[in-house]
Short mmCIF file of C-alpha atoms in Angstrom, two decimals:
data_model
loop_
_atom_site.label_atom_id
_atom_site.label_comp_id
_atom_site.label_asym_id
_atom_site.label_seq_id
_atom_site.Cartn_x
_atom_site.Cartn_y
_atom_site.Cartn_z
CA MET A 1 -18.93 4.20 9.46
CA ALA A 2 -15.46 5.30 8.38
CA ASP A 3 -17.01 7.60 5.78
CA CYS A 4 -19.18 9.25 8.46
CA LEU A 5 -16.16 9.92 10.62
CA CYS A 6 -13.95 11.16 7.84
CA THR A 7 -15.62 13.81 5.66
CA GLY A 8 -14.84 17.17 4.09
CA GLY A 9 -11.57 18.87 4.96
CA LEU A 10 -11.11 16.49 7.87
CA GLY A 11 -11.44 13.59 5.45
CA ARG A 12 -8.63 14.97 3.32
CA ALA A 13 -6.54 15.45 6.44
CA CYS A 14 -7.16 11.82 7.44
CA SER A 15 -6.13 10.58 3.99
CA ALA A 16 -2.92 12.60 4.14
CA ALA A 17 -2.17 11.53 7.72
CA ALA A 18 -2.65 7.86 6.89
CA SER A 19 0.84 7.80 5.39
CA LEU A 20 2.51 9.50 8.35
CA PRO A 21 4.94 7.57 10.60
CA LEU A 22 3.80 6.85 14.14
CA SER A 23 6.23 9.44 15.49
CA SER A 24 4.33 12.15 13.61
CA LEU A 25 0.98 10.75 14.69
CA GLU A 26 2.15 10.85 18.30
CA ARG A 27 2.73 14.57 17.99
CA VAL A 28 -0.74 14.95 16.48
CA SER A 29 -2.34 12.95 19.26
CA THR A 30 -0.80 15.09 21.99
CA SER A 31 -0.95 18.54 20.43
CA SER A 32 -3.64 18.81 17.77
CA PRO A 33 -7.12 20.10 18.74
CA TYR A 34 -8.47 17.77 16.04
CA SER A 35 -6.93 14.62 17.50
CA ALA A 36 -10.30 13.38 18.75
CA SER A 37 -11.76 13.47 15.24
CA LEU A 38 -8.58 12.62 13.36
CA LEU A 39 -7.24 9.50 15.02
CA ALA A 40 -10.50 7.57 15.21
CA PRO A 41 -10.96 7.52 11.40
CA LEU A 42 -7.27 6.67 11.05
CA ALA A 43 -7.75 3.76 13.40
CA LEU A 44 -10.66 2.58 11.28
CA HIS A 45 -8.45 2.94 8.21
CA PHE A 46 -5.89 0.55 9.70
CA ILE A 47 -8.51 -1.83 11.06
CA GLY A 48 -10.06 -2.33 7.66
CA GLY A 49 -13.49 -0.74 8.07
CA SER A 50 -16.54 -2.95 8.36
CA SER A 51 -14.47 -6.15 8.07
CA SER A 52 -12.80 -5.52 11.43
CA PRO A 53 -13.65 -7.68 14.48
CA PRO A 54 -15.92 -6.09 17.11
CA GLN A 55 -13.24 -6.00 19.78
CA LYS A 56 -11.01 -3.77 17.66
CA LEU A 57 -13.89 -1.51 16.72
CA ALA A 58 -14.62 -1.21 20.43
CA LEU A 59 -11.21 0.40 20.89
CA VAL A 60 -12.23 3.21 18.57
CA VAL A 61 -15.56 3.63 20.35
CA ARG A 62 -13.75 3.78 23.69
CA TYR A 63 -11.39 6.42 22.34
CA ARG A 64 -14.18 8.57 20.93
CA ARG A 65 -16.06 8.46 24.24
CA ARG A 66 -12.88 9.51 26.02
CA CYS A 67 -12.53 12.40 23.56
CA ALA A 68 -16.15 13.43 24.11
CA LEU A 69 -15.29 13.89 27.77
CA GLY A 70 -12.37 16.12 26.79
CA ARG A 71 -9.70 13.60 27.77
CA PRO A 72 -8.16 12.30 24.51
CA GLY A 73 -4.61 12.23 25.90
CA ARG A 74 -2.33 9.54 24.46
CA LEU A 75 -5.14 7.02 24.14
CA GLY A 76 -5.52 8.00 20.47
CA LEU A 77 -2.02 6.79 19.66
CA GLU A 78 -2.64 3.63 21.68
CA VAL A 79 -5.81 2.89 19.73
CA LEU A 80 -4.16 3.58 16.40
CA THR A 81 -1.09 1.50 17.19
CA ARG A 82 -2.99 -1.48 18.58
CA CYS A 83 -5.44 -1.50 15.69
CA ALA A 84 -2.65 -1.31 13.13
CA GLN A 85 -0.74 -4.12 14.83
CA ALA A 86 -3.82 -6.31 15.08
CA PHE A 87 -4.64 -5.71 11.42
CA VAL A 88 -1.12 -6.66 10.30
CA GLN A 89 -1.11 -9.76 12.48
CA GLU A 90 -4.39 -10.93 10.98
CA GLU A 91 -3.04 -10.44 7.46
CA GLU A 92 -0.05 -12.66 8.26
CA VAL A 93 -2.00 -15.54 9.83
CA PRO A 94 -1.81 -18.40 7.31
CA VAL A 95 -4.71 -20.72 6.52
CA VAL A 96 -3.86 -24.31 7.48
CA ILE A 97 -4.54 -27.09 4.93
CA THR A 98 -2.92 -30.40 3.97
CA VAL A 99 -0.58 -30.59 0.99
CA LYS A 100 -2.81 -33.14 -0.72
CA ASP A 101 -5.94 -31.03 -0.36
CA PHE A 102 -4.09 -28.00 -1.72
CA LEU A 103 -2.75 -29.96 -4.68
CA GLU A 104 -6.25 -31.17 -5.48
CA GLU A 105 -7.50 -27.59 -5.55
CA LEU A 106 -4.51 -26.62 -7.66
CA LYS A 107 -5.84 -28.76 -10.51
CA GLN A 108 -8.25 -25.92 -11.27
CA VAL A 109 -5.47 -23.73 -12.69
CA GLY A 110 -4.97 -26.08 -15.63
CA ARG A 111 -1.59 -26.56 -17.27
CA VAL A 112 1.49 -25.57 -15.30
CA ARG A 113 5.21 -25.39 -15.87
CA ILE A 114 6.91 -27.33 -13.07
CA VAL A 115 10.32 -25.90 -12.25
CA VAL A 116 12.86 -27.56 -9.97
CA ASN A 117 16.01 -25.52 -9.37
CA THR A 118 18.81 -26.99 -7.27
CA GLY A 119 20.98 -23.92 -7.65
CA VAL A 120 23.17 -25.82 -10.07
CA GLY A 121 20.69 -27.54 -12.37
CA VAL A 122 17.24 -26.42 -13.51
CA LEU A 123 14.59 -28.80 -14.82
CA GLU A 124 11.32 -27.58 -16.37
CA SER A 125 8.34 -29.45 -17.75
CA VAL A 126 4.84 -28.42 -18.81
CA THR A 127 1.91 -30.62 -17.80
CA SER A 128 -1.39 -30.65 -15.92
CA LEU A 129 -2.24 -32.13 -12.55
CA GLU A 130 -5.28 -34.04 -13.78
CA LYS A 131 -3.58 -37.44 -13.35
CA LEU A 132 -1.96 -36.59 -10.03
CA PHE A 133 -1.75 -39.59 -7.69
CA TYR A 134 -0.16 -40.48 -4.38
CA HIS A 135 2.07 -43.33 -3.28
CA THR A 136 3.89 -44.14 -0.06
CA LEU A 137 7.34 -45.70 -0.13
CA PRO A 138 8.32 -47.56 3.07
CA GLY A 139 11.05 -45.73 4.92
CA ARG A 140 10.77 -42.64 2.71
CA GLY A 141 7.28 -41.20 2.97
CA GLU A 142 4.32 -40.27 0.80
CA TYR A 143 4.84 -38.76 -2.64
CA ALA A 144 2.58 -36.78 -4.93
CA ASN A 145 3.27 -37.98 -8.46
CA VAL A 146 2.70 -36.76 -12.01
CA MET A 147 3.76 -39.26 -14.67
CA ASN A 148 2.92 -38.92 -18.35
CA GLN A 149 4.93 -40.63 -21.09
CA GLU A 150 3.41 -38.49 -23.85
CA GLU A 151 4.63 -35.32 -22.14
CA ASN A 152 7.85 -37.00 -21.02
CA ILE A 153 7.29 -36.06 -17.39
CA ASP A 154 8.09 -38.03 -14.26
CA PHE A 155 7.68 -35.75 -11.24
CA HIS A 156 7.57 -36.70 -7.56
CA LEU A 157 7.00 -34.40 -4.58
CA LEU A 158 7.75 -35.72 -1.08
CA ILE A 159 4.69 -34.51 0.81
CA ASP A 160 6.17 -35.08 4.28
CA LYS A 161 8.89 -32.51 3.56
CA VAL A 162 6.64 -29.79 2.11
CA LYS A 163 5.76 -27.29 4.84
CA ALA A 164 4.39 -24.24 3.00
CA ALA A 165 3.59 -22.61 -0.32
CA GLU A 166 3.50 -19.06 -1.60
CA LEU A 167 1.23 -17.67 -4.29
CA SER A 168 2.54 -14.71 -6.24
CA LYS A 169 1.80 -12.62 -9.30
CA GLY A 170 4.37 -10.97 -11.52
CA LYS A 171 5.37 -10.40 -15.12
CA THR A 172 7.74 -12.08 -17.54
CA MET A 173 11.12 -10.51 -18.21
CA ARG A 174 10.26 -10.43 -21.89
CA GLY A 175 6.90 -9.58 -23.32
CA ASP A 176 5.50 -8.16 -20.06
CA ILE A 177 3.12 -11.14 -19.71
CA PRO A 178 1.27 -11.47 -16.35
CA THR A 179 2.44 -14.55 -14.45
CA TYR A 180 0.86 -16.61 -11.67
CA THR A 181 3.16 -18.77 -9.57
CA ILE A 182 2.86 -21.30 -6.74
CA CYS A 183 6.14 -22.08 -4.96
CA PHE A 184 6.46 -24.97 -2.50
CA PHE A 185 8.91 -24.79 0.42
CA ASP A 186 10.55 -27.59 2.40
CA ASP A 187 11.01 -27.85 6.16
CA ASP A 188 14.12 -25.63 5.89
CA ASP A 189 12.00 -22.98 4.15
CA LYS A 190 13.91 -23.49 0.90
CA ALA A 191 12.15 -23.53 -2.46
CA ALA A 192 11.52 -27.16 -3.40
CA ALA A 193 9.43 -26.80 -6.57
CA LYS A 194 7.65 -24.05 -8.45
CA PHE A 195 4.45 -24.30 -10.47
CA LEU A 196 3.96 -21.55 -13.06
CA VAL A 197 0.46 -21.33 -14.53
CA MET A 198 0.95 -21.70 -18.30
CA TRP A 199 -0.74 -19.77 -21.08
CA LYS A 200 -1.81 -21.38 -24.36
CA GLN A 201 1.01 -22.79 -26.43
CA GLY A 202 1.93 -20.53 -29.33
CA THR A 203 0.28 -17.44 -27.80
CA ASN A 204 1.79 -14.37 -26.23
CA GLY A 205 0.25 -14.78 -22.78
CA GLU A 206 -3.27 -15.89 -23.64
CA TYR A 207 -4.56 -18.11 -20.84
CA ASP A 208 -7.31 -20.69 -21.16
CA PRO A 209 -10.68 -19.57 -19.76
CA GLY A 210 -10.81 -20.02 -16.00
CA GLN A 211 -7.08 -20.39 -15.35
CA VAL A 212 -6.45 -16.91 -13.98
CA GLU A 213 -9.78 -16.91 -12.14
CA ALA A 214 -8.86 -20.22 -10.45
CA PHE A 215 -5.54 -18.79 -9.28
CA GLU A 216 -7.19 -15.62 -8.00
CA GLN A 217 -9.71 -17.70 -6.06
CA LEU A 218 -6.90 -19.65 -4.38
CA LEU A 219 -5.11 -16.41 -3.56
CA GLU A 220 -8.26 -14.92 -2.07
CA LYS A 221 -9.02 -18.08 -0.10
CA TYR A 222 -5.56 -18.83 1.31
CA GLY A 223 -3.62 -15.60 0.97
CA LYS A 224 -0.06 -15.28 -0.22
CA ARG A 225 1.36 -17.78 2.28
CA VAL A 226 -0.12 -21.23 2.88
CA LYS A 227 1.03 -23.32 5.85
CA PHE A 228 0.51 -27.05 5.45
CA GLN A 229 -0.74 -29.37 8.14
CA GLN A 230 1.02 -32.71 8.24
#
């Protein structure tokens, strides 16, 4: 639908106008003879095309009908602004899941480097989450645990204090290797522990088959920010 509304020279104008600030768009909506054709495609651009909910698409339809009657007025800016705001709000809505369920899904990424940084001391250890288990200590709470004598790791995460996680992609400071990171945050929104998906030992960034795909699937499913349900 967006392609039908935004073609030819008008299409190029829409693409250029998509980067304009709202103050500029306001001037377009009140002065340009093309506002009726211009702002509707822009609204669709912000909404996200066919993935947008019907109620937001209805705003564009309402605007175009108003324009057809020769009364575009400031409604174009209203439509554009409301659609853009709604789109941003939807992008920021986190998917709710328990810490334990998320950790179980995290096993799919394979080996990880667990990093705990207190600001004074930094502890790192490479392991997998295959033998992850849970245990509740009276008066303290439930912990997620990874213990492996062969890898010399003894890691415990207090589930009750973990409120959110962030998934991010980046690159190493040396070697320009793509990185995939999961950072857990406590109830004060401070970084509690970081899991870095690890490439094969002795390689320069060569991941095992399925590791990157598993991370990308989690990112697509939950987004960049995951809010945990206690």
